[in-house]
XYZ file of C-alpha atoms in Angstrom:
630
model
C 0.000 0.000 0.000
C 1.004 3.621 -0.609
C 0.071 6.199 2.011
C -1.179 9.611 0.872
C -1.652 12.713 3.014
C -3.958 15.361 1.534
C -4.230 18.965 2.704
C -6.995 21.276 1.506
C -9.281 24.016 2.675
C -12.408 22.840 4.416
C -14.727 24.161 1.699
C -13.054 21.973 -0.934
C -13.544 18.721 0.990
C -16.834 17.623 -0.549
C -15.656 18.103 -4.134
C -12.450 16.205 -3.341
C -14.388 13.263 -1.905
C -16.535 13.128 -5.047
C -13.386 12.971 -7.161
C -12.059 10.141 -4.970
C -15.302 8.266 -5.575
C -14.703 8.517 -9.308
C -11.153 7.156 -8.915
C -12.545 4.282 -6.833
C -9.273 2.921 -5.352
C -8.432 5.180 -2.380
C -9.343 4.114 1.157
C -9.668 7.425 2.988
C -9.740 8.546 6.610
C -10.456 12.108 7.627
C -9.304 14.576 10.270
C -9.173 18.354 10.691
C -6.218 20.380 11.906
C -6.353 24.020 13.052
C -3.780 26.265 11.390
C -3.031 29.950 11.425
C -4.289 32.502 8.925
C -1.008 32.509 7.031
C -1.162 28.855 5.983
C -4.866 29.103 5.184
C -4.184 32.132 2.994
C -1.345 30.326 1.187
C -3.537 27.343 0.465
C -6.313 29.604 -0.857
C -3.858 31.364 -3.132
C -2.529 28.046 -4.485
C -6.086 26.857 -5.111
C -6.959 30.153 -6.798
C -3.908 29.905 -9.064
C -4.912 26.404 -10.079
C -8.453 27.579 -10.795
C -7.095 30.435 -12.926
C -4.990 27.982 -14.942
C -8.045 25.808 -15.533
C -10.020 28.845 -16.701
C -7.310 29.812 -19.167
C -6.958 26.242 -20.391
C -10.692 26.068 -21.174
C -10.897 29.519 -22.749
C -10.558 28.423 -26.363
C -12.249 30.935 -28.667
C -11.120 29.369 -31.942
C -14.617 28.012 -32.624
C -16.408 31.147 -31.459
C -18.440 32.863 -34.263
C -16.825 36.151 -33.249
C -13.299 34.748 -33.111
C -11.819 37.356 -35.440
C -13.363 40.192 -33.427
C -12.095 38.635 -30.157
C -8.634 38.202 -31.655
C -8.549 41.820 -32.804
C -9.785 43.044 -29.417
C -7.121 40.948 -27.648
C -4.380 42.430 -29.821
C -5.614 45.941 -29.029
C -6.068 45.281 -25.296
C -3.469 46.817 -23.008
C -3.578 44.947 -19.710
C -2.031 46.764 -16.811
C -2.582 44.096 -14.157
C 0.041 43.577 -11.470
C 1.376 40.112 -10.649
C -0.369 40.171 -7.276
C -3.739 40.888 -8.909
C -3.310 38.635 -11.946
C -4.928 35.493 -10.483
C -7.948 37.308 -9.048
C -8.313 39.244 -12.340
C -8.584 36.011 -14.354
C -11.160 34.566 -11.928
C -13.138 37.832 -11.989
C -13.260 37.864 -15.806
C -14.474 34.262 -15.881
C -17.070 35.028 -13.208
C -18.285 38.048 -15.202
C -18.515 35.894 -18.354
C -20.799 33.471 -16.546
C -22.921 36.361 -15.268
C -23.173 37.836 -18.765
C -24.278 34.482 -20.154
C -27.087 34.360 -17.601
C -28.073 37.970 -18.291
C -28.173 37.384 -22.068
C -30.412 34.320 -21.591
C -32.753 36.273 -19.319
C -32.856 39.259 -21.700
C -33.561 36.953 -24.653
C -36.526 35.499 -22.807
C -37.639 39.014 -21.946
C -37.246 40.097 -25.586
C -39.341 37.125 -26.753
C -42.098 38.185 -24.351
C -41.921 41.845 -25.450
C -41.707 41.208 -29.200
C -45.489 40.848 -29.869
C -46.200 44.169 -28.114
C -43.844 46.048 -30.423
C -42.764 49.625 -29.640
C -44.497 51.825 -27.068
C -43.787 54.814 -24.885
C -43.963 53.753 -21.244
C -44.047 57.405 -20.104
C -47.255 57.966 -22.081
C -48.841 54.920 -20.494
C -47.907 56.214 -17.047
C -49.596 59.549 -17.873
C -52.724 57.632 -18.971
C -52.784 55.784 -15.659
C -52.547 59.106 -13.818
C -55.855 60.229 -15.416
C -57.700 57.222 -13.935
C -57.552 54.800 -16.847
C -55.771 51.474 -16.760
C -54.338 49.491 -19.665
C -54.960 45.707 -19.492
C -52.829 43.258 -21.504
C -54.125 39.940 -22.867
C -52.890 36.969 -24.912
C -55.291 34.220 -26.078
C -55.419 31.464 -28.661
C -56.920 32.756 -31.877
C -59.778 30.263 -31.634
C -60.633 31.594 -28.180
C -60.758 35.249 -29.308
C -64.306 36.630 -29.493
C -64.716 39.595 -31.952
C -67.728 40.848 -29.934
C -65.286 41.913 -27.195
C -64.420 44.891 -29.426
C -68.041 46.129 -29.106
C -67.995 45.878 -25.309
C -64.679 47.567 -24.458
C -62.139 49.872 -26.037
C -59.984 47.052 -27.421
C -56.963 47.124 -29.729
C -55.391 44.023 -31.303
C -51.601 44.446 -31.180
C -50.369 41.224 -32.813
C -51.933 38.250 -34.616
C -49.496 35.508 -35.673
C -52.209 33.103 -36.838
C -52.121 31.056 -33.636
C -52.375 33.633 -30.864
C -53.710 37.158 -30.544
C -52.229 39.846 -28.300
C -54.599 42.723 -27.436
C -55.093 45.496 -24.871
C -58.169 47.155 -23.373
C -58.539 50.527 -21.663
C -60.797 50.634 -18.615
C -61.580 53.265 -16.058
C -60.179 52.650 -12.599
C -62.480 50.246 -10.742
C -64.254 49.077 -13.924
C -64.426 45.271 -14.185
C -63.562 43.457 -17.408
C -65.629 40.373 -18.299
C -63.361 39.214 -21.108
C -62.831 35.465 -20.672
C -59.076 35.571 -21.163
C -56.111 35.405 -18.836
C -54.547 38.792 -18.277
C -50.791 39.065 -18.953
C -48.191 40.927 -16.975
C -47.508 44.299 -18.514
C -44.090 44.480 -20.235
C -41.602 46.642 -18.389
C -40.045 48.009 -21.545
C -40.149 47.890 -25.301
C -38.697 45.340 -27.677
C -36.108 47.869 -28.889
C -34.769 48.369 -25.347
C -34.191 44.606 -24.920
C -32.393 44.451 -28.267
C -30.069 47.280 -27.245
C -29.389 45.616 -23.884
C -28.414 42.302 -25.543
C -26.065 44.101 -27.929
C -24.392 45.841 -24.982
C -23.986 42.545 -23.081
C -22.461 40.801 -26.107
C -19.975 43.610 -26.512
C -18.912 43.249 -22.880
C -18.730 39.468 -23.325
C -16.399 39.915 -26.285
C -14.090 42.186 -24.249
C -13.913 39.633 -21.371
C -12.978 36.864 -23.796
C -10.354 39.085 -25.366
C -8.773 39.798 -21.970
C -8.587 36.074 -21.138
C -7.062 35.358 -24.548
C -4.472 38.057 -23.972
C -3.486 36.624 -20.567
C -3.416 33.056 -21.901
C -1.013 34.078 -24.665
C 1.343 36.140 -22.560
C 1.093 35.407 -18.830
C -0.011 31.769 -18.359
C 3.472 30.604 -17.316
C 3.637 33.458 -14.842
C 0.508 32.141 -13.058
C 1.882 28.601 -13.032
C 5.127 29.833 -11.505
C 3.188 31.670 -8.797
C 1.287 28.501 -7.936
C 4.437 26.372 -7.643
C 6.158 28.971 -5.466
C 3.178 29.135 -3.095
C 3.044 25.314 -2.802
C 6.737 25.128 -1.961
C 6.339 27.799 0.712
C 3.212 26.102 2.106
C 4.890 22.699 2.298
C 7.842 24.187 4.172
C 5.644 26.218 6.484
C 3.360 23.293 7.435
C 6.382 21.151 8.200
C 7.617 23.766 10.675
C 4.290 24.990 12.058
C 3.262 24.087 15.596
C 0.484 21.515 15.659
C -1.433 23.260 18.423
C -1.704 26.665 16.709
C -5.396 27.614 16.832
C -7.253 29.731 14.280
C -10.722 30.274 12.975
C -9.983 28.552 9.656
C -9.461 24.817 9.369
C -7.437 22.771 6.963
C -8.847 19.352 6.217
C -6.137 16.722 6.486
C -7.040 13.353 5.020
C -4.972 10.213 5.026
C -5.607 7.733 2.267
C -4.213 4.373 1.223
C -4.199 2.803 -2.221
C -2.422 -0.156 -3.874
C 1.075 0.623 -5.155
C 0.162 -0.443 -8.692
C -2.229 2.544 -8.898
C 0.393 5.087 -7.771
C 1.197 6.642 -11.171
C -2.459 6.954 -12.136
C -3.419 8.517 -8.795
C -0.547 11.002 -8.735
C -1.545 12.227 -12.191
C -5.123 12.719 -10.964
C -4.091 14.432 -7.707
C -1.838 16.855 -9.623
C -4.973 18.210 -11.308
C -6.868 18.763 -8.043
C -6.919 21.825 -5.788
C -4.886 20.330 -2.949
C -1.460 19.608 -1.568
C -0.536 15.942 -1.158
C 2.400 13.863 0.019
C 3.016 10.146 -0.476
C 5.154 7.448 1.109
C 5.213 3.682 1.511
C 2.742 2.519 4.161
C 4.260 1.175 7.377
C 2.827 -1.069 10.104
C 2.462 1.840 12.530
C 0.161 3.566 10.016
C -2.312 0.669 10.397
C -3.090 0.726 6.667
C -6.157 -1.084 5.337
C -5.658 -4.636 4.160
C -6.464 -5.905 0.682
C -6.103 -9.675 0.485
C -4.560 -11.204 -2.638
C -5.620 -14.796 -3.215
C -6.365 -17.138 -6.081
C -9.918 -17.948 -7.156
C -10.327 -20.868 -4.745
C -8.913 -19.169 -1.666
C -10.752 -15.913 -2.426
C -14.103 -17.614 -1.836
C -13.158 -18.071 1.847
C -12.051 -14.474 2.477
C -15.515 -13.798 3.882
C -14.669 -16.142 6.783
C -11.399 -14.345 7.480
C -13.332 -11.082 7.518
C -15.772 -12.486 10.080
C -12.916 -12.828 12.576
C -10.876 -9.814 11.546
C -8.406 -8.792 8.865
C -4.674 -9.355 9.481
C -2.580 -6.400 10.551
C -0.109 -5.097 7.994
C 2.791 -7.371 9.008
C 0.758 -10.543 9.661
C 0.334 -13.467 7.316
C -2.985 -13.767 5.541
C -4.577 -16.858 7.162
C -6.989 -17.458 4.275
C -4.720 -19.796 2.214
C -4.568 -22.150 5.223
C -8.111 -21.500 6.399
C -9.640 -22.345 2.995
C -8.628 -26.029 2.537
C -9.017 -26.883 6.228
C -12.436 -25.243 6.510
C -13.536 -27.127 3.387
C -12.286 -30.383 4.915
C -13.860 -29.690 8.319
C -17.210 -28.744 6.782
C -17.229 -31.881 4.634
C -16.390 -34.125 7.608
C -19.159 -32.548 9.713
C -21.704 -33.071 6.928
C -20.286 -36.540 6.261
C -22.794 -37.509 3.544
C -22.083 -37.621 -0.194
C -25.780 -37.180 -1.005
C -25.945 -33.989 1.035
C -22.868 -32.776 -0.819
C -24.641 -33.317 -4.134
C -27.615 -31.334 -2.829
C -25.306 -28.453 -1.798
C -23.670 -28.413 -5.242
C -27.052 -28.037 -6.942
C -28.162 -25.444 -4.379
C -24.944 -23.437 -4.812
C -25.232 -23.468 -8.605
C -28.853 -22.308 -8.376
C -27.824 -19.411 -6.124
C -24.906 -18.494 -8.386
C -27.004 -18.555 -11.571
C -29.767 -16.522 -9.934
C -32.368 -19.287 -10.152
C -32.767 -19.073 -6.370
C -32.830 -15.570 -4.888
C -32.418 -15.823 -1.113
C -31.027 -12.703 0.542
C -28.841 -14.430 3.129
C -27.109 -16.535 0.449
C -26.589 -13.730 -2.071
C -23.034 -13.800 -3.436
C -22.239 -17.131 -1.732
C -23.016 -19.431 -4.665
C -19.360 -20.276 -5.330
C -18.430 -21.170 -1.765
C -21.604 -23.246 -1.284
C -20.766 -25.173 -4.450
C -17.194 -25.751 -3.257
C -18.378 -26.941 0.152
C -20.819 -29.263 -1.590
C -18.074 -30.702 -3.803
C -15.874 -31.294 -0.753
C -18.771 -32.964 1.066
C -19.455 -35.190 -1.954
C -15.844 -36.437 -1.987
C -15.432 -36.791 1.794
C -18.935 -38.312 2.150
C -18.018 -40.938 -0.428
C -14.804 -41.734 1.470
C -16.846 -41.938 4.686
C -19.236 -44.309 2.922
C -22.581 -42.521 3.332
C -25.091 -41.341 0.698
C -28.397 -39.880 1.978
C -28.042 -42.016 5.100
C -27.312 -45.207 3.142
C -24.172 -47.172 4.143
C -22.313 -47.493 0.821
C -20.230 -50.418 2.098
C -23.381 -52.545 2.054
C -24.386 -51.618 -1.500
C -23.579 -54.504 -3.825
C -23.026 -52.467 -6.991
C -20.223 -50.324 -5.482
C -16.893 -51.511 -7.012
C -14.594 -53.291 -4.586
C -11.748 -50.839 -5.289
C -13.869 -47.860 -4.218
C -15.176 -49.755 -1.198
C -11.592 -50.373 -0.049
C -10.921 -46.610 -0.138
C -13.771 -45.916 2.251
C -12.588 -45.075 5.764
C -15.023 -47.193 7.708
C -14.595 -49.688 10.489
C -11.969 -49.566 13.228
C -8.231 -49.364 13.606
C -6.042 -50.776 16.365
C -3.074 -52.959 17.276
C -2.748 -56.431 15.784
C -1.283 -59.543 17.482
C 2.241 -58.570 16.382
C 1.898 -55.021 17.738
C 1.446 -53.378 14.339
C -1.457 -51.137 13.349
C -4.218 -53.077 11.584
C -7.651 -52.274 10.215
C -10.623 -53.918 11.910
C -8.660 -55.847 14.593
C -10.244 -58.951 16.101
C -10.681 -57.234 19.442
C -11.095 -53.586 20.438
C -9.867 -50.788 18.209
C -11.053 -47.255 17.551
C -13.271 -45.880 14.816
C -11.086 -44.903 11.856
C -13.002 -41.652 11.388
C -12.374 -40.630 15.010
C -8.655 -41.393 14.747
C -8.559 -39.422 11.499
C -10.262 -36.426 13.157
C -7.713 -36.393 16.005
C -4.805 -36.809 13.568
C -6.086 -33.871 11.519
C -6.382 -31.844 14.708
C -2.783 -32.603 15.717
C -1.541 -31.634 12.265
C -3.673 -28.454 12.234
C -2.364 -27.294 15.614
C 1.252 -28.109 14.718
C 0.845 -26.116 11.505
C -0.532 -23.215 13.561
C 2.533 -23.327 15.833
C 4.878 -23.311 12.829
C 3.054 -20.298 11.392
C 3.251 -18.524 14.749
C 6.978 -19.120 15.097
C 7.756 -17.893 11.591
C 5.366 -14.919 11.712
C 6.417 -13.713 15.176
C 10.095 -14.065 14.298
C 9.551 -11.992 11.192
C 7.615 -9.325 13.118
C 9.463 -9.148 16.434
C 12.780 -10.934 15.870
C 14.144 -14.323 16.948
C 15.337 -13.055 20.327
C 11.779 -12.287 21.407
C 10.486 -15.693 20.299
C 12.961 -18.228 21.670
C 10.205 -19.712 23.868
C 7.902 -20.090 20.849
C 10.572 -21.989 18.951
C 11.281 -24.094 22.052
C 7.696 -25.274 22.245
C 7.597 -25.911 18.492
C 10.774 -28.030 18.663
C 9.418 -29.962 21.663
C 5.972 -30.747 20.247
C 6.769 -31.176 16.558
C 10.066 -32.944 17.247
C 8.418 -35.178 19.830
C 5.708 -36.226 17.359
C 8.263 -37.002 14.652
C 10.438 -39.071 17.008
C 7.363 -40.934 18.296
C 6.223 -41.857 14.794
C 9.711 -42.927 13.704
C 10.215 -45.006 16.833
C 6.713 -46.534 16.704
C 7.216 -47.607 13.093
C 10.712 -48.996 13.915
C 12.409 -46.566 11.521
C 14.909 -45.654 14.260
C 16.283 -47.914 16.973
C 15.635 -47.617 20.680
C 19.153 -46.263 21.282
C 18.754 -43.495 18.714
C 15.334 -42.731 20.099
C 16.797 -42.294 23.602
C 19.481 -39.844 22.471
C 17.040 -37.989 20.205
C 14.712 -37.487 23.151
C 17.585 -36.234 25.336
C 18.808 -33.760 22.728
C 15.266 -32.620 22.017
C 14.536 -32.145 25.717
C 17.722 -30.133 26.326
C 17.230 -27.801 23.349
C 13.536 -27.167 23.972
C 14.058 -26.926 27.758
C 16.658 -24.202 27.362
C 14.345 -22.240 25.092
C 11.261 -22.682 27.293
C 12.737 -22.306 30.786
C 16.047 -20.429 30.541
C 16.079 -18.143 27.514
C 12.365 -17.449 27.098
C 13.097 -13.787 27.906
C 16.808 -13.009 27.354
C 18.213 -10.522 29.833
C 15.679 -11.312 32.545
C 16.449 -13.017 35.898
C 16.819 -16.787 35.182
C 14.630 -17.664 38.180
C 11.825 -15.522 36.777
C 12.309 -17.191 33.403
C 12.033 -20.629 35.012
C 8.832 -19.615 36.801
C 7.421 -18.202 33.601
C 8.375 -21.414 31.774
C 6.595 -23.561 34.372
C 3.449 -21.479 34.021
C 3.642 -21.752 30.219
C 4.115 -25.518 30.592
C 0.918 -25.824 32.623
C -1.029 -23.722 30.114
C 0.380 -25.599 27.122
C -0.216 -29.038 28.622
C -3.845 -28.344 29.469
C -4.504 -26.152 26.451
C -3.002 -28.369 23.757
C -4.805 -31.459 25.087
C -8.148 -29.660 25.121
C -7.520 -28.216 21.657
C -6.748 -31.638 20.168
C -9.827 -33.240 21.761
C -11.967 -30.457 20.234
C -11.379 -32.015 16.808
C -13.347 -35.107 17.839
C -16.424 -33.050 16.942
C -15.554 -33.616 13.266
C -16.195 -37.319 13.794
C -19.165 -36.895 16.137
C -21.135 -34.478 13.904
C -20.545 -36.563 10.775
C -21.583 -39.720 12.609
C -24.710 -38.082 14.039
C -25.816 -36.737 10.650
C -25.319 -40.107 8.960
C -27.165 -41.987 11.705
C -30.093 -39.541 11.641
C -30.322 -39.867 7.844
C -30.383 -43.663 8.244
C -33.211 -43.358 10.806
C -35.377 -41.414 8.351
C -34.659 -44.042 5.693
C -35.750 -46.815 8.081
C -38.964 -44.944 8.979
C -39.795 -44.497 5.323
C -39.180 -48.137 4.395
C -41.242 -49.360 7.363
C -44.263 -47.530 5.940
C -43.622 -48.603 2.351
C -45.762 -51.604 1.401
C -47.321 -53.296 -1.612
C -50.078 -50.673 -1.822
C -49.124 -47.845 -4.213
C -50.643 -45.286 -1.808
C -47.892 -46.010 0.717
C -45.444 -44.338 -1.647
C -46.872 -40.904 -0.751
C -46.009 -40.987 2.998
C -42.757 -42.790 2.107
C -41.650 -39.923 -0.143
C -42.894 -37.270 2.312
C -40.953 -38.825 5.206
C -37.771 -39.065 3.155
C -38.078 -35.491 1.832
C -38.990 -33.895 5.157
C -36.497 -35.972 7.119
C -33.512 -35.375 4.857
C -34.288 -31.672 4.346
C -34.421 -31.257 8.130
C -31.222 -33.266 8.544
C -29.434 -31.249 5.830
C -30.462 -27.986 7.524
C -29.247 -29.116 10.954
C -26.080 -30.699 9.587
C -25.258 -27.605 7.502
C -25.705 -25.363 10.541
C -23.362 -27.535 12.620
C -20.926 -27.881 9.708
C -20.802 -24.094 9.390
C -20.401 -23.230 13.074
C -18.038 -25.921 14.380
C -15.305 -25.568 11.706
C -15.400 -21.831 12.429
C -14.879 -22.628 16.098
C -11.914 -24.905 15.293
C -10.434 -22.164 13.099
C -11.152 -19.100 15.254
C -10.253 -20.710 18.581
C -7.905 -23.667 18.144
C -6.006 -22.547 15.050
C -5.905 -18.763 15.505
C -4.976 -19.102 19.193
C -2.052 -21.392 18.480
C -0.941 -19.428 15.407
C -0.925 -16.119 17.314
C -3.213 -14.497 14.738
C -4.490 -11.112 15.950
C -6.974 -10.141 13.222
C -7.037 -6.481 14.280
C -6.507 -5.011 10.824
C -9.105 -3.079 8.886
C -10.458 -4.075 5.511
C -9.447 -2.144 2.399
C -12.617 -0.230 1.636
C -12.001 2.314 -1.143
C -14.449 5.092 -1.910
C -16.360 4.534 -5.127
C -19.447 5.763 -6.912
C -21.583 3.087 -5.240
C -21.101 4.640 -1.787
C -22.465 7.691 -0.092
C -19.947 10.318 0.967
C -19.599 10.428 4.738
C -19.610 13.972 6.020
């Protein structure tokens, strides 16, 4: 991430935020800092210079119908504007041009209204009103005009364009007119006066354009130089100014973060805005927002990482590890290939928009992935809609041998065998515990590497000591149990392992501290690790228990249905209803458990042992789909 610091006057904040929305890649935070009048004045002058440059850049009269007249007027114009007044002069000319444009439009409308009434002497009409007679002005559609009105009142038709008729009547003061027409507002002047006013405004407009052309040709670089000089002075002044200087004016200071690949594009855009900005590489102490970068598969599980909390800037993104393990845990908790097939179809329907359910919106991909994982794991576990696949005759023997069913234990010769004659443990339970041990060991490896990278090896000797003890102990146990290493080698390996890990845990866990305190701290850590690790590993038994419960409940619904099914065709109706209702209910309950419990194993067991903090904030850039926060 690149960190940007923006400084601008308070009144320019809203426009700046709108421009950030259009860019769509800057994650912004806002603050306000009081400054003295000098810095506020410098920033205003820099903004004014930039506005003047924009005005001159847009003032292209080459396509103006009066271009030759403007060009001649510019050549004849003698501008005696000082450097200090140059910027305000340009802005004033542009402001006057906009005013003239509005006045010309208003006068044109006024002229259109006056045109039918032609020429008249307003002074004469005022004298008529002084004698007690009032002039009334009317405009009606020609079809609505009644010629008999001329016999009732002194009436004079002023204009008849074939569609409408404009006429006036003269009535004594207090006399009521019964003409069924809407009376118009009396024109305030004649048509000729409006024409003269428009001509005068256009002449002034031409002179303003000529002045801007003259400045653009001769003094544009001068304005740009003024702007750069002010920005340099402002940057230096703000760097030296006291942060607690109070004043009535406020400068808005905004800190933003954006990906480094957008740096060139953003700098080009910021250079065109009325602000001062600085940029630097984001550091951990800045607490920059986090944008995760993952492949298509892993990206589907970023929503789960976000539920716990985003990594801080120097942490590892846990999603690449979370994704495959959560998929595996979910599939083991569901434990039924048929339910996996249902989830695949459901996820595809959500993704394609065939099913529109608010709570599942945007989750079609991850539901489909979880369904595919459940289909594979459910097949290995040997269950399909509550049916034990090991008892189905048409399942090939090769596939049946891959199914992890039955028990595992010690044979007569002491080796591990499947389905021993006596005793043994369920293979699925042993698998769940083995996965738990591997998951926790992986978490400890991640913690050791991540903490060493963040805080240094010296601060994490104890972490490495525990990792060597637990991971090394497991490796030695497996090698010794499988007779890969002899008893003598095993003894010396255990001694060496114990010495190395013991030194790290009890003696050097905090270098520089009193050894007795380190030993006490090591003993306390030993108690916590012994009780904590054991409880964490046993938590993974839930993967076996939930899968077993779901499969057994599915089998119960199957048994209920088949007990009702008889020779009568009508028994098929309750049979189908029981199967549908039972399996839909079982899928709903199993899916809820399969969602919650893998989260628990990830958020508690894995994140605790991996040292994951999750206190970062998500990269949330402003874009046109969001309201501006004031």
